[in-house]
mmCIF file of C-alpha atoms in Angstrom:
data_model
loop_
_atom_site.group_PDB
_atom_site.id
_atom_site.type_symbol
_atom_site.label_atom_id
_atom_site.label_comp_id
_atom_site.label_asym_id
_atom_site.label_seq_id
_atom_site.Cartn_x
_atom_site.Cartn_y
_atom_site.Cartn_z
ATOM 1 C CA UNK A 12 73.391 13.806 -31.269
ATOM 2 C CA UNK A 13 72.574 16.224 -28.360
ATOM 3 C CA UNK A 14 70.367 14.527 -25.501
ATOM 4 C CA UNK A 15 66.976 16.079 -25.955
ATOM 5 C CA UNK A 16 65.245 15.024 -22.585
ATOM 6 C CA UNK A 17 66.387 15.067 -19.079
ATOM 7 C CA UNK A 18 64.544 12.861 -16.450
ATOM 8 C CA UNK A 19 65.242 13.345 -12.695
ATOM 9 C CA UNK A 20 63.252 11.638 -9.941
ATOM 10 C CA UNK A 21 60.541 14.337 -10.216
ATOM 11 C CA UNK A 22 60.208 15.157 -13.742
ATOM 12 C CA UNK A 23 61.081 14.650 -17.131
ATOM 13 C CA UNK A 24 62.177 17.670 -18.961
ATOM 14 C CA UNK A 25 62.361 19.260 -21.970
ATOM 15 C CA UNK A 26 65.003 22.585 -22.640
ATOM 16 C CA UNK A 27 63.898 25.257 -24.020
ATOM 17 C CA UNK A 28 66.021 26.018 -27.126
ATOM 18 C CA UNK A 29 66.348 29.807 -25.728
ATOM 19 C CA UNK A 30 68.398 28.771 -22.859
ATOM 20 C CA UNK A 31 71.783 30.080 -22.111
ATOM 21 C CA UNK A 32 72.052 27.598 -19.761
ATOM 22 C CA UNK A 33 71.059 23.642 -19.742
ATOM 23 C CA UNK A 34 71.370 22.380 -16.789
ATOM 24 C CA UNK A 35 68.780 22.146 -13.247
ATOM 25 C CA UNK A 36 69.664 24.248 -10.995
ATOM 26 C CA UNK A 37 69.381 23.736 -6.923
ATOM 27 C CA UNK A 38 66.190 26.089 -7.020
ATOM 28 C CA UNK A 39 63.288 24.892 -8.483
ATOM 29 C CA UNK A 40 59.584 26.442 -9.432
ATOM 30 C CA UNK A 41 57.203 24.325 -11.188
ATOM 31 C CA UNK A 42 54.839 25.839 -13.236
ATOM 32 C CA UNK A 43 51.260 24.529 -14.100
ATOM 33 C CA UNK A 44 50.662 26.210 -16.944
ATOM 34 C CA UNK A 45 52.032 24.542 -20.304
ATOM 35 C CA UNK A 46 51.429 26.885 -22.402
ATOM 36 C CA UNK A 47 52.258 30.244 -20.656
ATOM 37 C CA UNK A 48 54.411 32.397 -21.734
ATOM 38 C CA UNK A 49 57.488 33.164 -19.596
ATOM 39 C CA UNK A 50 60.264 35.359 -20.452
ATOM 40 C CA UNK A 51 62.390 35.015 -18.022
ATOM 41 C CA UNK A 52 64.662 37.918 -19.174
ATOM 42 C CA UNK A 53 62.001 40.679 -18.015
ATOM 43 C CA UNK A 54 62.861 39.359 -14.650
ATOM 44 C CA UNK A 55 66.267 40.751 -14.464
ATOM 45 C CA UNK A 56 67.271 37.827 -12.624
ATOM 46 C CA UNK A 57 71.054 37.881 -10.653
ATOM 47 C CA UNK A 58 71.709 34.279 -11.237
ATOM 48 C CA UNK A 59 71.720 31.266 -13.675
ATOM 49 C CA UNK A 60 68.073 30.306 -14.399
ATOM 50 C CA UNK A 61 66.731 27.843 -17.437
ATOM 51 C CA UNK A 62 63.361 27.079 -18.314
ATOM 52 C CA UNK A 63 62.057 23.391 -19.348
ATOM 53 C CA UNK A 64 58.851 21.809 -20.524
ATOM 54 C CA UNK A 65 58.014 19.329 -17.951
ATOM 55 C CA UNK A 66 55.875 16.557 -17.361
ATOM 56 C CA UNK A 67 55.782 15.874 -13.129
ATOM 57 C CA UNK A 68 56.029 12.407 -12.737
ATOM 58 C CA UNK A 69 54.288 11.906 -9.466
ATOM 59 C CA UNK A 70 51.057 12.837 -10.408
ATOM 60 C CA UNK A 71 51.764 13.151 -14.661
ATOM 61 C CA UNK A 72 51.014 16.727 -15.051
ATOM 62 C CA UNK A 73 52.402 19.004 -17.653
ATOM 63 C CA UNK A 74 53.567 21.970 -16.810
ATOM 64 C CA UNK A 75 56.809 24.185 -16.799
ATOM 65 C CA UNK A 76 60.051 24.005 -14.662
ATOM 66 C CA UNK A 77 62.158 27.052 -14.085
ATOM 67 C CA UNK A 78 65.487 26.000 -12.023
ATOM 68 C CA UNK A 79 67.500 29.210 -10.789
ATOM 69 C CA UNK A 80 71.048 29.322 -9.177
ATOM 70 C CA UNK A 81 70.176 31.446 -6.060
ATOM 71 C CA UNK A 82 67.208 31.364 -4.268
ATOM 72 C CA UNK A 83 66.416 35.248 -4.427
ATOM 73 C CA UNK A 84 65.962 34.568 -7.878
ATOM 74 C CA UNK A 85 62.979 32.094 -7.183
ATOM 75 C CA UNK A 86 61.286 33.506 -4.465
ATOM 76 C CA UNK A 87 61.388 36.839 -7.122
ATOM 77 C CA UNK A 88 59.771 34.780 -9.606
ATOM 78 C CA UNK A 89 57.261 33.669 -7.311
ATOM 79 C CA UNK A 90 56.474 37.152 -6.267
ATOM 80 C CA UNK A 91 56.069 38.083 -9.825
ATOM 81 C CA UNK A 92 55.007 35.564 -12.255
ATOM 82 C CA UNK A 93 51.449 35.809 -13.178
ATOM 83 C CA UNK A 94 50.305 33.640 -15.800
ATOM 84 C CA UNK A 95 48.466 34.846 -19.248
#
């Protein structure tokens, strides 16, 4: 059976099943809004990027963790997101 969670120091996450990719990338943007809706393919991101459920361990608060590959790709999703 697949591993469902992943814990690092920081957080532990959940994948979303639309991922193309599974893994956490260098880049990291946490986002405090659980139930927002992100589709990360209106970006038109350049690199790898996956999106997790996450619960931040330092201070226990759910949220959402997108991890990118480059960090053009985060500081454009940063520029851009605006939750619903």
């Amino acid at each position: 059976m697949a591993e469902t969670t992943i814990t690092t120091d920081s957080y532990k996450l959940f994948p979303s099943p639309r991922n193309v990719h599974r893994e956490v990338f260098l880049h990291e943007v946490f986002v405090p809004h659980p139930y927002a809706l992100i589709d990360l393919p209106s970006f038109r991101l350049q690199g790898k990027h996956s999106l997790f459920a996450a619960y931040r361990l330092a201070d226990r608060k759910m949220g959402q963790l997108v991890t990118f590959e480059l960090a053009a790709d985060a500081a454009k999703f940063n520029a851009n997101f605006v939750p619903d």
